[in-house]
PDB file of C-alpha atoms and ligand atoms in Angstrom:
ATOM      1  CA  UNK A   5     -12.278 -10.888   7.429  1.00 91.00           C
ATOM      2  CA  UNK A   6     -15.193 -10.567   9.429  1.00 95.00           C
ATOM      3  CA  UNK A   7     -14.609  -8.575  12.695  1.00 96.00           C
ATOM      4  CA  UNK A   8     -10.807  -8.298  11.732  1.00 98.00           C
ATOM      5  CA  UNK A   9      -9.365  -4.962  12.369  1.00 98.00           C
ATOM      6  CA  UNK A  10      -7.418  -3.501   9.301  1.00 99.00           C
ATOM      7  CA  UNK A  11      -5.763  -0.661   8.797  1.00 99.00           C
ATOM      8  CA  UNK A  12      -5.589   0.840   5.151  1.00 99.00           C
ATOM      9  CA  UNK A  13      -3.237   3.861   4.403  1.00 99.00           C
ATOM     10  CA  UNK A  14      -3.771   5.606   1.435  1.00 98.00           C
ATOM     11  CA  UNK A  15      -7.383   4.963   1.680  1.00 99.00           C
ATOM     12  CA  UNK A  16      -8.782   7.904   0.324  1.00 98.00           C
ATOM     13  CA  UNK A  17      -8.242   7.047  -3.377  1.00 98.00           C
ATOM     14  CA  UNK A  18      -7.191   4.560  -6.497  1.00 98.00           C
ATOM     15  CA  UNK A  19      -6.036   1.262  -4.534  1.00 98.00           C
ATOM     16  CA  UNK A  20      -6.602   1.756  -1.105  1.00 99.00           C
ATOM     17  CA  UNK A  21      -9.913   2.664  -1.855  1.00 98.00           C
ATOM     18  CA  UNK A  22     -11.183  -0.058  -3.515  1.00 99.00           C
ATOM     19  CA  UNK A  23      -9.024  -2.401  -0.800  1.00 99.00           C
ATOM     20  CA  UNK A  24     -10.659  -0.331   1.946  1.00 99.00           C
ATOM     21  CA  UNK A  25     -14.365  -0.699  -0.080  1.00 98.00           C
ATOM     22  CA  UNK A  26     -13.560  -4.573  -0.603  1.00 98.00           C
ATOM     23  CA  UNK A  27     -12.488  -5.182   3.341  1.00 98.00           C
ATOM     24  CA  UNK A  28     -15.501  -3.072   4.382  1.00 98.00           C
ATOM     25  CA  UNK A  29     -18.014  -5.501   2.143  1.00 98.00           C
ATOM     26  CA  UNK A  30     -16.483  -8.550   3.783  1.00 98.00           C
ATOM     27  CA  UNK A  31     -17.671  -7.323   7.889  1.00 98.00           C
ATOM     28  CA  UNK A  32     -13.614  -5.630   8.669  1.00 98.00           C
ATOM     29  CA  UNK A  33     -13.577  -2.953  10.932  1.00 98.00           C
ATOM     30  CA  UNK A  34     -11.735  -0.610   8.520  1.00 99.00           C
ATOM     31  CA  UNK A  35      -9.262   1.932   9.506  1.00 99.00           C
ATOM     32  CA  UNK A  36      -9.551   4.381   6.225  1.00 99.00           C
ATOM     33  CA  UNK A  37      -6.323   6.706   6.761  1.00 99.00           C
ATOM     34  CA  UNK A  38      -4.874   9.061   4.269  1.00 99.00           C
ATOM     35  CA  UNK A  39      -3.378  12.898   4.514  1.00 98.00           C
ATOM     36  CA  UNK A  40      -5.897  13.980   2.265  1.00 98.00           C
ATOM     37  CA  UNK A  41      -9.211  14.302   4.753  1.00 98.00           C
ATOM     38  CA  UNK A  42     -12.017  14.766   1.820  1.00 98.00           C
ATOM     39  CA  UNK A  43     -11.133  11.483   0.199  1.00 98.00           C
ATOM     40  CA  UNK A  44     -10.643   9.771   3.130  1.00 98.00           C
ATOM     41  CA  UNK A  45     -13.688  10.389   4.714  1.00 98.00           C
ATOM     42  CA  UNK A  46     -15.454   9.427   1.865  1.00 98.00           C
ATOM     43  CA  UNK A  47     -14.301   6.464   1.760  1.00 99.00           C
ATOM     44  CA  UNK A  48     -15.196   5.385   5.233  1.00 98.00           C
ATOM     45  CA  UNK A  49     -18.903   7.089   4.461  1.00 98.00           C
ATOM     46  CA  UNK A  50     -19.088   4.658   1.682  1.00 98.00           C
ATOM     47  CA  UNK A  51     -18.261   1.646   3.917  1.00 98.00           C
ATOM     48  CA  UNK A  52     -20.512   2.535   6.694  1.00 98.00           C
ATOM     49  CA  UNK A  53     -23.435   3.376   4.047  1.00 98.00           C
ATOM     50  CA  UNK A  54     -22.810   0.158   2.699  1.00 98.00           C
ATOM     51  CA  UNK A  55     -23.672  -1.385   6.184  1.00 98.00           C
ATOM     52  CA  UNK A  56     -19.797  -1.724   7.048  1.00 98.00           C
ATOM     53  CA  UNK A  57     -17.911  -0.381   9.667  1.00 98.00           C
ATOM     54  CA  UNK A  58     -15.497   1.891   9.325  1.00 98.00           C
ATOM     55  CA  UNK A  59     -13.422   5.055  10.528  1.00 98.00           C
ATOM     56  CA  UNK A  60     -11.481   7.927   9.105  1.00 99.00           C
ATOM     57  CA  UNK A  61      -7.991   8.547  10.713  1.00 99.00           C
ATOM     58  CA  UNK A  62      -6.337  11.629   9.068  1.00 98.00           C
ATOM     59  CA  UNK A  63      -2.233  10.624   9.068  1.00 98.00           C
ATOM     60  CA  UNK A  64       0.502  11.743   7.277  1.00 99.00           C
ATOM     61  CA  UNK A  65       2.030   8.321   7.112  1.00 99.00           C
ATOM     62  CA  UNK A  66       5.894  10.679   6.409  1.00 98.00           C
ATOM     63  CA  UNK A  67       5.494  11.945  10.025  1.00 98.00           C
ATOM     64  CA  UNK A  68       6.370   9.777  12.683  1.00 98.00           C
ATOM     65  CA  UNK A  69       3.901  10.903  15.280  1.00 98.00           C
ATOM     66  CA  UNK A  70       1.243  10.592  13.057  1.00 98.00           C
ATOM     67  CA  UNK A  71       1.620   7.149  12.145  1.00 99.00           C
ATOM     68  CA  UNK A  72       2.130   6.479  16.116  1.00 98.00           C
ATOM     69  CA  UNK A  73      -0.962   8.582  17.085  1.00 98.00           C
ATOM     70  CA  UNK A  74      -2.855   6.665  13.916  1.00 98.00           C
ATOM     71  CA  UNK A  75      -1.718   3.114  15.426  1.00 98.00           C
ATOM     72  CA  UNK A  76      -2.527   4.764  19.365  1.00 98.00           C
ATOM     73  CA  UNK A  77      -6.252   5.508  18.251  1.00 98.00           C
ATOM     74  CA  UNK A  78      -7.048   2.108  16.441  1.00 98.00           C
ATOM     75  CA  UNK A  79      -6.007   0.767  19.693  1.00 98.00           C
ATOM     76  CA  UNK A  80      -8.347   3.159  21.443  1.00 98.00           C
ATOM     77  CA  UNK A  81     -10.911   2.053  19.189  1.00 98.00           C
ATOM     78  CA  UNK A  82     -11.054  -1.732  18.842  1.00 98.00           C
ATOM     79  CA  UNK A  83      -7.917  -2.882  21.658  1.00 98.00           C
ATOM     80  CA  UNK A  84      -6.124  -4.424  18.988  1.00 97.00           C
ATOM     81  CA  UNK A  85      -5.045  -4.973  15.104  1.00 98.00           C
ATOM     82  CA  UNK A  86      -4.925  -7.782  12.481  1.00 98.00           C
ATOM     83  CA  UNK A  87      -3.743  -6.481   9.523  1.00 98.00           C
ATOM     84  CA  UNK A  88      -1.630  -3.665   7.681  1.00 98.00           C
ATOM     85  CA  UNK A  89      -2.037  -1.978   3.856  1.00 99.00           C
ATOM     86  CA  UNK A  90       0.947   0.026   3.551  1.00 98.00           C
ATOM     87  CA  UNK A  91      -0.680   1.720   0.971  1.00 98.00           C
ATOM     88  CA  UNK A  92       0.120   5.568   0.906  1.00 99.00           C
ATOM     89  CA  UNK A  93       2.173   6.248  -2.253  1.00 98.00           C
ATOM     90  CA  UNK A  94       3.616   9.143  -4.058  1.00 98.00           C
ATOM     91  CA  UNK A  95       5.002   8.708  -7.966  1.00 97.00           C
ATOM     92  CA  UNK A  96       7.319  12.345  -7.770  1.00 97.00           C
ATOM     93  CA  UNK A  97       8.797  13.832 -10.732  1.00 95.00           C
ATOM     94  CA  UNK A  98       9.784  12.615 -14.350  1.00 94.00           C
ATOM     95  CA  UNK A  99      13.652  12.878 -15.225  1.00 97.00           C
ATOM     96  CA  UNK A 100      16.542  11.947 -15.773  1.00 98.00           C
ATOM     97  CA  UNK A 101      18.368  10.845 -12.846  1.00 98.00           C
ATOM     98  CA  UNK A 102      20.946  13.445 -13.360  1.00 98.00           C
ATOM     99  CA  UNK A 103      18.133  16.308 -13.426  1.00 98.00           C
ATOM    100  CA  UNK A 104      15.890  14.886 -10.614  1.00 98.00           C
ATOM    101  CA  UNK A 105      15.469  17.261  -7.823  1.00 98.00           C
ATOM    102  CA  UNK A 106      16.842  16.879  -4.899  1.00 98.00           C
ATOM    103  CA  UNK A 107      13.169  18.279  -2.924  1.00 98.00           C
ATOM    104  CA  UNK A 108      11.167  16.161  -5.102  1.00 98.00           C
ATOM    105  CA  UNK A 109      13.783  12.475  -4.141  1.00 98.00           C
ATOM    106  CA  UNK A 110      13.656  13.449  -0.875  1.00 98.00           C
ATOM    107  CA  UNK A 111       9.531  13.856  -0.474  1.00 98.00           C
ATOM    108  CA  UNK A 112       9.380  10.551  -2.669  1.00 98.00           C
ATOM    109  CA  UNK A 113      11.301   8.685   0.041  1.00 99.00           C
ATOM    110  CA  UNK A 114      10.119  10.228   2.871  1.00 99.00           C
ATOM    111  CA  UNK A 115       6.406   8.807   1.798  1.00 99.00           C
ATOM    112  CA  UNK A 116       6.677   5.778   0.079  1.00 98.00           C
ATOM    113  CA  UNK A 117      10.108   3.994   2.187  1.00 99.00           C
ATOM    114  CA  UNK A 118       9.932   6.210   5.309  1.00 99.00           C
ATOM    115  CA  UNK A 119       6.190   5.760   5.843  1.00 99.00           C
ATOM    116  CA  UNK A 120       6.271   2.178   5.335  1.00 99.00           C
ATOM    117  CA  UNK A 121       8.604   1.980   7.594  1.00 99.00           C
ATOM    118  CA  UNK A 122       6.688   3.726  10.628  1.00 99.00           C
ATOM    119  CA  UNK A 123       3.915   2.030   9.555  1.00 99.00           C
ATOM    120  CA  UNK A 124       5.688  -1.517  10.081  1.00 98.00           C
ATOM    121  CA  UNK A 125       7.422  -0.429  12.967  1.00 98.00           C
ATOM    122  CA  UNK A 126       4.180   0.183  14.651  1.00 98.00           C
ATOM    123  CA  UNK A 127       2.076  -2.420  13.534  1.00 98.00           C
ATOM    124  CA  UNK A 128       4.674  -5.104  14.171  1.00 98.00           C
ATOM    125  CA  UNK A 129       4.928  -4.176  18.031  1.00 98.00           C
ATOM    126  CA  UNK A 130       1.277  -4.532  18.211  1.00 98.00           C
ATOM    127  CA  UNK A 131       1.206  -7.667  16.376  1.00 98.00           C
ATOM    128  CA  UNK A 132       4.265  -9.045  18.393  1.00 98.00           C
ATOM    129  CA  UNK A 133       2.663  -8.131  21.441  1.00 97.00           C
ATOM    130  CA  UNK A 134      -1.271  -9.440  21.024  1.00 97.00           C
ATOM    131  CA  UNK A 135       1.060 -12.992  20.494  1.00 95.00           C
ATOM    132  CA  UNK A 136      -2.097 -14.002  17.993  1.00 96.00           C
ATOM    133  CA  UNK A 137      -0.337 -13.503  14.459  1.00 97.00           C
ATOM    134  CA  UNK A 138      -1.568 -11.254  11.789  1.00 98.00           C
ATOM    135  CA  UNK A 139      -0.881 -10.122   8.691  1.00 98.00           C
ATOM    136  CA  UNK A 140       0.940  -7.069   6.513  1.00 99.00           C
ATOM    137  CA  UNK A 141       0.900  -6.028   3.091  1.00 99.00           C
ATOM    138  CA  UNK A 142       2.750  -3.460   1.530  1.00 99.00           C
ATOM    139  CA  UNK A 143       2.361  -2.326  -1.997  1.00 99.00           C
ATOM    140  CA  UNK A 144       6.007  -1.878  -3.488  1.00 99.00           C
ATOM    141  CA  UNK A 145       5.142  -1.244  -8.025  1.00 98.00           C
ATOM    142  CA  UNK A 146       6.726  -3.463 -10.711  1.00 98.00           C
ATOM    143  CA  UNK A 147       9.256  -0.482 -10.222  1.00 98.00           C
ATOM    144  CA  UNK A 148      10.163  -2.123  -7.184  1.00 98.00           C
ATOM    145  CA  UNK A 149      11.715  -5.097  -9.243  1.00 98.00           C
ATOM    146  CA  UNK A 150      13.353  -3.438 -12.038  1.00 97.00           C
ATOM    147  CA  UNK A 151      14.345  -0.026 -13.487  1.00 97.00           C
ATOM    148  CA  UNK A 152      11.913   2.677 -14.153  1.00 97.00           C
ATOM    149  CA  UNK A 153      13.895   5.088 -16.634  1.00 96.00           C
ATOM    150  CA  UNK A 154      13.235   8.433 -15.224  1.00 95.00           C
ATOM    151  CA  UNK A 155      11.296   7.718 -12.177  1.00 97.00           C
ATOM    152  CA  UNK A 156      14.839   6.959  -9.894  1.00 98.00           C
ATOM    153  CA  UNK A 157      12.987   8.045  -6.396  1.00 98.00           C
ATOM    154  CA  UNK A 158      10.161   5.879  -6.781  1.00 98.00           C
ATOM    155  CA  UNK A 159      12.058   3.142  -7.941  1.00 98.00           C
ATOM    156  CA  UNK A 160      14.801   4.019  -5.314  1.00 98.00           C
ATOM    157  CA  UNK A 161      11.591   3.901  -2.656  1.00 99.00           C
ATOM    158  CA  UNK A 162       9.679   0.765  -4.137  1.00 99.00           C
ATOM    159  CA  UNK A 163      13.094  -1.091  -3.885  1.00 99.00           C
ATOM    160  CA  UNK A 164      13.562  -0.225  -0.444  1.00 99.00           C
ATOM    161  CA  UNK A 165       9.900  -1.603   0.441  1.00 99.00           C
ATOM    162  CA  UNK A 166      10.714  -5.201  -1.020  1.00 98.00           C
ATOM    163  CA  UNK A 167      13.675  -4.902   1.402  1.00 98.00           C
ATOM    164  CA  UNK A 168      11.859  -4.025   4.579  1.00 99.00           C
ATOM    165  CA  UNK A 169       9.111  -6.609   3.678  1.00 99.00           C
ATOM    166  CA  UNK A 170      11.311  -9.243   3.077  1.00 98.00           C
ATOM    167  CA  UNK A 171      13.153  -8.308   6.259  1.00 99.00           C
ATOM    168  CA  UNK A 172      10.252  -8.657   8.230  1.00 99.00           C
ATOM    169  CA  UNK A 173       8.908 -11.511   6.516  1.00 99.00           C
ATOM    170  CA  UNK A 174      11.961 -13.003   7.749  1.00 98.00           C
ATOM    171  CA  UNK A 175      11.965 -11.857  11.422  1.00 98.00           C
ATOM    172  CA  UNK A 176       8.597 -12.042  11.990  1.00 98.00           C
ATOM    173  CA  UNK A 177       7.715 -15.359  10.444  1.00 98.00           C
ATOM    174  CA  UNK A 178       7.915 -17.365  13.801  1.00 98.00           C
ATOM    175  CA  UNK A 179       5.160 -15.376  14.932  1.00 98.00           C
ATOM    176  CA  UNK A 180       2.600 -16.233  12.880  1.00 98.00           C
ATOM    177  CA  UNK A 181       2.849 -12.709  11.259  1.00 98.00           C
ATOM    178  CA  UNK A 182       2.983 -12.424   7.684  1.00 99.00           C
ATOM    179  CA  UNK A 183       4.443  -9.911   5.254  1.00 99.00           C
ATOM    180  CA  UNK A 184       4.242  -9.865   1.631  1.00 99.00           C
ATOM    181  CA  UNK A 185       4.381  -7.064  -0.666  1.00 99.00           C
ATOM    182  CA  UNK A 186       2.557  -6.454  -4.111  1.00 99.00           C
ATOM    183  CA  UNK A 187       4.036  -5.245  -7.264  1.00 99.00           C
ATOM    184  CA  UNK A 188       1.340  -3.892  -9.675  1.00 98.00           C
ATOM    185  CA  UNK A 189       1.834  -2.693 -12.997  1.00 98.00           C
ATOM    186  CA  UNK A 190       0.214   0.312 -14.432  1.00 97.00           C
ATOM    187  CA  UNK A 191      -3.328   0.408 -12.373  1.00 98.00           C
ATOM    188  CA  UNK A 192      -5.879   2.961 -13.548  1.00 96.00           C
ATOM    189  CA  UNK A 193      -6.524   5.147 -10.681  1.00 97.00           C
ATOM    190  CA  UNK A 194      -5.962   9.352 -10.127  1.00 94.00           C
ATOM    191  CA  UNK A 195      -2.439   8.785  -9.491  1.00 93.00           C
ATOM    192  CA  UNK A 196      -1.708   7.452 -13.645  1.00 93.00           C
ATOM    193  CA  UNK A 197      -4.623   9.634 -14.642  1.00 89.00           C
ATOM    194  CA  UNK A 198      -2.835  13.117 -14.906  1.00 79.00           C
ATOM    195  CA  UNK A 199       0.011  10.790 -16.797  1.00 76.00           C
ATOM    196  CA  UNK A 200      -1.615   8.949 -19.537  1.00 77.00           C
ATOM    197  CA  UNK A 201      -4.336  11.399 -20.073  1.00 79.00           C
ATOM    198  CA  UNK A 202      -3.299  13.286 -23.725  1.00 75.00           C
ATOM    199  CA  UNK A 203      -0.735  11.035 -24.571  1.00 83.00           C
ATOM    200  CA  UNK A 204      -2.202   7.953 -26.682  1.00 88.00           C
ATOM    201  CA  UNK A 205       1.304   7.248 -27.936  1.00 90.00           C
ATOM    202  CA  UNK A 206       2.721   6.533 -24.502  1.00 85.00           C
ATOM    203  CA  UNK A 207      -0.629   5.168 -23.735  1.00 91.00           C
ATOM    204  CA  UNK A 208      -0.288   2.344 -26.419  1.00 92.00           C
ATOM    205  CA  UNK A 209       3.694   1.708 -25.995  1.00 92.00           C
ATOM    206  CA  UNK A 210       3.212   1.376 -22.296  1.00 92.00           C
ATOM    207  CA  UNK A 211       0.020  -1.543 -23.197  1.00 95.00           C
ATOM    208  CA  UNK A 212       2.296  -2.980 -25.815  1.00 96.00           C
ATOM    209  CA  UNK A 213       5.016  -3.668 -22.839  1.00 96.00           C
ATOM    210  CA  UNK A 214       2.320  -5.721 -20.638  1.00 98.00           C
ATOM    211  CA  UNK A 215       1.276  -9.355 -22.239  1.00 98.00           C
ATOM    212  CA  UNK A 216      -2.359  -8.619 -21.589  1.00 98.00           C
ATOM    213  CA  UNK A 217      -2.596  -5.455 -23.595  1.00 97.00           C
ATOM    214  CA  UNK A 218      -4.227  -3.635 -20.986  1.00 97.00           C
ATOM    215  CA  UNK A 219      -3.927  -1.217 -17.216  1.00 97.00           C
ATOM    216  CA  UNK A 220      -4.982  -2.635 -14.262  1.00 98.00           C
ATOM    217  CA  UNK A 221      -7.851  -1.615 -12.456  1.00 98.00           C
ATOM    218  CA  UNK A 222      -7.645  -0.860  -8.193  1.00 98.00           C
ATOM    219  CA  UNK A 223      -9.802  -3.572  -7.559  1.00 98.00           C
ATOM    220  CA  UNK A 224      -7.575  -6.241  -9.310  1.00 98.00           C
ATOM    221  CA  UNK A 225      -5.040  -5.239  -7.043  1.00 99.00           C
ATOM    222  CA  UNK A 226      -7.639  -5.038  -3.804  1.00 99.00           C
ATOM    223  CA  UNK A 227      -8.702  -8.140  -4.553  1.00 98.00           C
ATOM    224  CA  UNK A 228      -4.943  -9.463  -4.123  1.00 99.00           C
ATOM    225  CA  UNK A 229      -3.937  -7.538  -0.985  1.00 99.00           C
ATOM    226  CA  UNK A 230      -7.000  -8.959   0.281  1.00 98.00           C
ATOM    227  CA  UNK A 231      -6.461 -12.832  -0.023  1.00 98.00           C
ATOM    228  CA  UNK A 232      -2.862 -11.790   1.107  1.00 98.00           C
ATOM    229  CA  UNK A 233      -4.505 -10.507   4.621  1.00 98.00           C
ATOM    230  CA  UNK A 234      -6.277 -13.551   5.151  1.00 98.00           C
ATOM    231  CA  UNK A 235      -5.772 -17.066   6.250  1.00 97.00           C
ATOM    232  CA  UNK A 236      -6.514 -18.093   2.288  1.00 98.00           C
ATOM    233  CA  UNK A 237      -2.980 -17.566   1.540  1.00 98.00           C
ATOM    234  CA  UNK A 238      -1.389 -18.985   6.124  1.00 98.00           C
ATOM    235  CA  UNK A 239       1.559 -20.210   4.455  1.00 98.00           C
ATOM    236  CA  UNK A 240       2.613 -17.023   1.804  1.00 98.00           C
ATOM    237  CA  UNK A 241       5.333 -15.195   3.398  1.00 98.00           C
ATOM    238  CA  UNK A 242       8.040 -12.733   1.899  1.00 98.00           C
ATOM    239  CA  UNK A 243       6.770 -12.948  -1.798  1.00 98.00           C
ATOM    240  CA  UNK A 244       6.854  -9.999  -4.232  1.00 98.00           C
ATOM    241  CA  UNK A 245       3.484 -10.688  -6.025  1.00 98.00           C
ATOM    242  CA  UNK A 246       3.637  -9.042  -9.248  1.00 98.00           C
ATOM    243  CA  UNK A 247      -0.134  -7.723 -10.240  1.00 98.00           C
ATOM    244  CA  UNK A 248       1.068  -7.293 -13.941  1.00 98.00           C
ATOM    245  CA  UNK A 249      -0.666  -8.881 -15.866  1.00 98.00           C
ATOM    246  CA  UNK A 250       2.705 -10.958 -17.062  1.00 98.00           C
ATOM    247  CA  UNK A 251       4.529  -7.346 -17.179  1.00 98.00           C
ATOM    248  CA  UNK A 252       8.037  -8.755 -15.482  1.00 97.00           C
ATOM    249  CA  UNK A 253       7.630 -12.655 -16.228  1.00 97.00           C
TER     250      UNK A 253
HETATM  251  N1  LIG B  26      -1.540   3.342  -9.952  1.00 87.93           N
HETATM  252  C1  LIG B  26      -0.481   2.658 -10.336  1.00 87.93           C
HETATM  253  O1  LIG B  26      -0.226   2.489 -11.542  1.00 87.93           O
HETATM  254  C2  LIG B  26       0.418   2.021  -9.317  1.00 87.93           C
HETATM  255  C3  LIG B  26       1.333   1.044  -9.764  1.00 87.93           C
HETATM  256  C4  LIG B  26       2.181   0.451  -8.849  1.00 87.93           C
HETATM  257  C5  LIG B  26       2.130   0.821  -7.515  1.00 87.93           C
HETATM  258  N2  LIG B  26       1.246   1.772  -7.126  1.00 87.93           N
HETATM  259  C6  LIG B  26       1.255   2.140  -5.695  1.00 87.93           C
HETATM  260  O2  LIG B  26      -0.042   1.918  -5.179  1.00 87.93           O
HETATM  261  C7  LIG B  26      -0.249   2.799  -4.073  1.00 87.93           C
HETATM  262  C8  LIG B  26      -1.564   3.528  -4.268  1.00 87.93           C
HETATM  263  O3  LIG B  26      -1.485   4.282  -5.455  1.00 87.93           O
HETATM  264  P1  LIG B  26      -2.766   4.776  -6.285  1.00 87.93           P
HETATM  265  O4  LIG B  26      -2.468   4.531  -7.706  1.00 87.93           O
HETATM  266  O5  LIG B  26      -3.997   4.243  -5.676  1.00 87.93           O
HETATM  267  O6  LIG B  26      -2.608   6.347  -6.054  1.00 87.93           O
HETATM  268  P2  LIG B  26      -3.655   7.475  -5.637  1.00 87.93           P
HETATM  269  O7  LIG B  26      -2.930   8.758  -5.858  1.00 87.93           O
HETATM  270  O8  LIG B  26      -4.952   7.250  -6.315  1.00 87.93           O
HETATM  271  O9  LIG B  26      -3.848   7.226  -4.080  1.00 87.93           O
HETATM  272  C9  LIG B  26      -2.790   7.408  -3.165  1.00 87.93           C
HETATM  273  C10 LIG B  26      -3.371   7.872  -1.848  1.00 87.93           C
HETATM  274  O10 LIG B  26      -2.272   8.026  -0.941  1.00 87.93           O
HETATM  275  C11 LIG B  26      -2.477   9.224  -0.224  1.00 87.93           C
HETATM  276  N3  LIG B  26      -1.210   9.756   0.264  1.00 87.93           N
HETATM  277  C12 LIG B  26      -0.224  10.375  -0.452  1.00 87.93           C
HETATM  278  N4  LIG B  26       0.754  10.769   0.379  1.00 87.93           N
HETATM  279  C13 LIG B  26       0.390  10.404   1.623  1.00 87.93           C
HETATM  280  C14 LIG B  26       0.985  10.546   2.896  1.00 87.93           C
HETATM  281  N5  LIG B  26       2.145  11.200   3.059  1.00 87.93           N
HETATM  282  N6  LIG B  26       0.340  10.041   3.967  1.00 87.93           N
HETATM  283  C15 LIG B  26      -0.850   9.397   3.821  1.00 87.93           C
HETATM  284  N7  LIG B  26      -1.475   9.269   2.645  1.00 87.93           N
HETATM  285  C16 LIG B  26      -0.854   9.749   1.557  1.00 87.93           C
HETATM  286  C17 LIG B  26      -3.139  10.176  -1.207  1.00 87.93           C
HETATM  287  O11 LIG B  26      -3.804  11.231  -0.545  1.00 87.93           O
HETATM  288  C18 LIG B  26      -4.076   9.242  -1.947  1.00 87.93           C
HETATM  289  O12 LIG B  26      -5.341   9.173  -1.331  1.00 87.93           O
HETATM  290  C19 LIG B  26       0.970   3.722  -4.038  1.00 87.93           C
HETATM  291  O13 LIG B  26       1.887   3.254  -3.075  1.00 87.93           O
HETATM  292  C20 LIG B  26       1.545   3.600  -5.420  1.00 87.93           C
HETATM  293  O14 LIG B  26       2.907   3.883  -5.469  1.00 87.93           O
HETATM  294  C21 LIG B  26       0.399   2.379  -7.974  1.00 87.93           C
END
């Protein structure tokens, strides 16, 4: 990791936080992007207190120029890139499928499949282009491998970003460039808060459905983008890790 530049979207909270934090400890030079500016740059004030180095990009990763202008100035910065978290998530609106909003599908996609697709776009011209390799890691959700009864966007959208890695897992192999995508479970972070907070019956049945009786926590999950970055894991390419704990086995 040391010196390696990495960009983290999403990096202002719950898992791209703690990947951000983790990438920051081990010497990256760490990109911390996210729309939401006060999280953000708290995150990168973290890293660089720590002794790290990092830098706060604001980017709406569902706006094209953004993402190019976000890829543009990590250029500017360091004159290259080594690694992607397609982190920058959205979980929309519980219903039915036939009562879902139309608004609500349409900001799910544009976020979680449309942004990972700029985001890939952009980093695999760099990568193609330095001719040195490097590495991407998107996080798709166990919803990206099954059904997720009233959640039809974000499953739609999780879907769609096993598609594009495996894709570009596929294209990109011959290049030295790796993409794999990770499929957590329910992880403990602001976005599951709001969700399980005053509900200990869904709290319990949703445990009850995961082997190990227990959420996730961000840093699980950091820990496993992480190894997926580096050269620990040179010949892991196209997988759909499941972070789970034994959720979907
Ligand atoms: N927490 C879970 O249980 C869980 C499970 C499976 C997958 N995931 C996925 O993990 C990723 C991170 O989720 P989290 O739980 O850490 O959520 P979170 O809400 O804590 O963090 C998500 C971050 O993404 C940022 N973001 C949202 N829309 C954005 C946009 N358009 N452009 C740039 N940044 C944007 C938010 O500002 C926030 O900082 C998401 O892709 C999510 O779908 C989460």
């Amino acid at each position: 990791m040391k010196d390696k530049v990495i960009i983290i979207t999403g990096a202002g909270s719950g898992i791209g936080r703690a990947t951000a934090l983790l990438a920051g400890s081990a010497g990256a030079k760490v990109i911390v992007s996210d729309v939401n500016q006060e999280g953000g740059k708290a995150t990168a004030d973290e890293i660089t207190q720590n002794g790290g180095t990092a830098t706060f990009i604001h980017c709406n990763v569902a706006d094209k120029q953004e993402v190019k202008d976000l890829f543009a100035q990590t250029l500017g910065l360091y004159e290259r890139l080594d690694y992607l978290v397609n982190n920058a998530g959205v979980g929309g609106e519980f219903n039915p499928t036939h009562l879902y909003s139309d608004e609500t599908y349409e900001k799910v996609v544009a976020v979680n499949q449309n942004g990972v697709f700029y985001c890939l776009k952009e980093s695999l011209r760099i990568l193609h282009e330095q001719e040195q390799g490097g590495s991407i890691v998107n996080v798709s959700s166990v919803a990206g491998i099954g059904g997720a009864p009233r959640m039809s966007a974000y499953a739609a959208s999780k879907h769609a970003v096993i598609g594009l890695t495996k894709t570009a897992a596929q294209e990109y192999g011959k290049y030295n460039i790796r993409v794999n995508a990770v499929c957590p479970t329910v992880i403990e972070t602001p976005m599951t808060a709001g969700l399980l907070e005053g509900d200990p019956k869904m709290v319990e049945g949703t445990k009850y459905l995961i082997p190990m009786r227990r959420f996730g926590q961000p840093e699980e999950v950091a820990k496993t983008i992480m190894w997926l970055c580096s050269d620990e894991s040179s010949f892991i390419n196209g997988q759909e890790l499941r972070v789970d704990g034994g959720m979907k086995a």
